């Protein structure tokens, strides 16, 4: 093969290899993604406590560090000022278990007492999720799922 052919081919291989390495490195730095979220609320009945159960799938290539969950009424101050990651810092965490190659299934369950139910605003509620990857990337979904308190 002549030098005129070898040098451009070698340069092309180097450029394509560098682009592939960049794409691979960039793909590893993607923030977590939250999908397939659902909330189920059961009000207390008689002597039986109620519950709130929330599930979601979180996909993250670097691994999951933490998934925080907060249920909030649609007519609260969060609706006006917006919910932030800082607001989520001290809330409860979900329990996550592997469910695929880069995916975990996270479940959060809370007991709802009669006093809790009587003191809670009626109407639409949202569930917010803050997913934090092991590499520090975060995703905040302020309205991952909804439920109604009657």
Short mmCIF file of C-alpha atoms in Angstrom, two decimals:
data_model
loop_
_atom_site.label_atom_id
_atom_site.label_comp_id
_atom_site.label_asym_id
_atom_site.label_seq_id
_atom_site.Cartn_x
_atom_site.Cartn_y
_atom_site.Cartn_z
CA UNK A 1 0.00 0.00 0.00
CA UNK A 2 1.34 3.45 -0.78
CA UNK A 3 2.12 6.07 1.82
CA UNK A 4 -0.62 8.30 0.43
CA UNK A 5 -3.24 5.69 1.37
CA UNK A 6 -1.76 4.48 4.66
CA UNK A 7 -1.49 7.89 6.37
CA UNK A 8 -5.10 9.02 5.76
CA UNK A 9 -6.42 5.59 6.76
CA UNK A 10 -4.36 5.62 9.98
CA UNK A 11 -5.51 9.18 10.75
CA UNK A 12 -9.12 8.13 10.19
CA UNK A 13 -8.76 5.20 12.57
CA UNK A 14 -7.32 7.50 15.26
CA UNK A 15 -10.13 10.05 14.82
CA UNK A 16 -12.88 7.41 14.90
CA UNK A 17 -11.30 5.68 17.90
CA UNK A 18 -11.12 9.00 19.77
CA UNK A 19 -14.74 9.81 18.94
CA UNK A 20 -15.81 6.35 20.13
CA UNK A 21 -13.89 6.73 23.39
CA UNK A 22 -15.48 10.17 23.95
CA UNK A 23 -18.97 8.79 23.29
CA UNK A 24 -18.36 5.89 25.67
CA UNK A 25 -17.06 8.23 28.41
CA UNK A 26 -19.98 10.62 27.91
CA UNK A 27 -22.51 7.79 28.09
CA UNK A 28 -21.14 6.83 31.51
CA UNK A 29 -21.79 10.33 32.86
CA UNK A 30 -25.53 10.47 32.16
CA UNK A 31 -27.72 11.46 35.12
CA UNK A 32 -30.14 8.90 36.55
CA UNK A 33 -33.47 8.54 34.73
CA UNK A 34 -36.73 7.86 36.56
CA UNK A 35 -39.52 5.90 34.83
CA UNK A 36 -42.60 3.76 35.42
CA UNK A 37 -43.48 5.53 38.68
CA UNK A 38 -46.72 4.71 40.49
CA UNK A 39 -48.27 5.64 43.82
CA UNK A 40 -50.99 3.80 45.73
CA UNK A 41 -52.71 5.42 48.71
CA UNK A 42 -55.00 3.53 51.08
CA UNK A 43 -56.76 5.56 53.77
CA UNK A 44 -57.04 4.24 57.33
CA UNK A 45 -60.21 2.22 57.89
CA UNK A 46 -61.55 1.48 61.36
CA UNK A 47 -58.69 0.23 63.52
CA UNK A 48 -56.50 -0.47 60.50
CA UNK A 49 -53.78 2.01 59.49
CA UNK A 50 -53.56 3.17 55.92
CA UNK A 51 -50.51 3.28 53.68
CA UNK A 52 -48.76 5.04 50.85
CA UNK A 53 -46.72 2.85 48.52
CA UNK A 54 -44.60 4.32 45.74
CA UNK A 55 -42.55 2.41 43.18
CA UNK A 56 -40.26 3.59 40.41
CA UNK A 57 -37.52 2.32 38.12
CA UNK A 58 -34.23 4.23 38.13
CA UNK A 59 -31.71 3.69 35.36
CA UNK A 60 -28.13 4.78 36.02
CA UNK A 61 -24.92 3.40 34.58
CA UNK A 62 -22.64 4.34 37.51
CA UNK A 63 -24.85 2.70 40.14
CA UNK A 64 -27.39 4.19 42.52
CA UNK A 65 -26.39 5.87 45.75
CA UNK A 66 -29.79 7.00 47.06
CA UNK A 67 -33.41 7.57 46.06
CA UNK A 68 -35.33 10.06 48.21
CA UNK A 69 -39.13 10.22 48.15
CA UNK A 70 -41.51 13.00 49.27
CA UNK A 71 -45.30 13.10 48.98
CA UNK A 72 -46.64 16.66 48.87
CA UNK A 73 -50.10 18.21 48.43
CA UNK A 74 -50.71 19.92 45.09
CA UNK A 75 -51.99 23.02 46.88
CA UNK A 76 -48.91 23.43 49.13
CA UNK A 77 -46.19 26.09 49.01
CA UNK A 78 -44.10 23.74 46.84
CA UNK A 79 -46.65 24.29 44.06
CA UNK A 80 -45.91 28.03 44.15
CA UNK A 81 -42.18 28.17 44.86
CA UNK A 82 -41.12 24.86 43.33
CA UNK A 83 -39.54 21.86 45.00
CA UNK A 84 -35.73 21.70 45.00
CA UNK A 85 -33.09 19.05 45.68
CA UNK A 86 -32.29 20.95 48.88
CA UNK A 87 -35.91 20.42 50.05
CA UNK A 88 -35.41 16.69 49.52
CA UNK A 89 -32.23 16.41 51.61
CA UNK A 90 -33.88 15.28 54.85
CA UNK A 91 -36.72 13.12 53.51
CA UNK A 92 -37.03 9.33 53.60
CA UNK A 93 -35.23 7.02 51.21
CA UNK A 94 -36.71 4.24 49.13
CA UNK A 95 -35.41 0.67 49.18
CA UNK A 96 -33.86 -0.24 45.82
CA UNK A 97 -33.11 -3.65 44.33
CA UNK A 98 -31.47 -4.50 40.98
CA UNK A 99 -33.97 -5.21 38.20
CA UNK A 100 -31.92 -5.05 35.02
CA UNK A 101 -28.54 -4.21 33.57
CA UNK A 102 -28.36 -0.57 34.76
CA UNK A 103 -31.76 -0.38 36.44
CA UNK A 104 -33.00 -0.63 40.02
CA UNK A 105 -36.61 -0.97 41.19
CA UNK A 106 -37.20 1.32 44.17
CA UNK A 107 -40.08 1.03 46.64
CA UNK A 108 -41.10 3.42 49.37
CA UNK A 109 -43.83 2.53 51.88
CA UNK A 110 -45.20 4.73 54.65
CA UNK A 111 -47.84 3.96 57.25
CA UNK A 112 -50.71 6.46 57.40
CA UNK A 113 -52.34 6.73 60.83
CA UNK A 114 -55.82 8.08 61.42
CA UNK A 115 -54.26 11.26 62.87
CA UNK A 116 -52.08 11.62 59.76
CA UNK A 117 -55.10 11.25 57.49
CA UNK A 118 -57.25 13.69 59.48
CA UNK A 119 -54.49 16.32 59.47
CA UNK A 120 -53.66 16.00 55.77
CA UNK A 121 -55.07 18.27 53.08
CA UNK A 122 -57.69 16.62 50.87
CA UNK A 123 -57.29 16.42 47.12
CA UNK A 124 -54.45 15.80 44.70
CA UNK A 125 -50.97 14.94 45.98
CA UNK A 126 -47.73 14.49 44.05
CA UNK A 127 -44.76 12.25 44.78
CA UNK A 128 -41.31 13.75 44.20
CA UNK A 129 -38.19 11.63 43.63
CA UNK A 130 -34.55 12.65 43.93
CA UNK A 131 -32.26 9.98 42.48
CA UNK A 132 -28.54 10.28 43.22
CA UNK A 133 -25.99 8.17 41.35
CA UNK A 134 -22.74 6.92 42.86
CA UNK A 135 -20.85 9.40 40.65
CA UNK A 136 -22.84 12.31 42.19
CA UNK A 137 -25.18 13.00 39.25
CA UNK A 138 -28.77 13.70 40.36
CA UNK A 139 -32.23 13.81 38.85
CA UNK A 140 -35.22 15.46 40.53
CA UNK A 141 -38.71 14.58 39.31
CA UNK A 142 -41.14 16.72 41.33
CA UNK A 143 -44.24 15.01 39.94
CA UNK A 144 -43.20 11.40 39.38
CA UNK A 145 -46.64 10.10 40.40
CA UNK A 146 -49.95 11.37 41.78
CA UNK A 147 -52.59 10.13 44.19
CA UNK A 148 -55.72 11.56 45.79
CA UNK A 149 -56.55 11.90 49.47
CA UNK A 150 -60.34 11.83 49.81
#
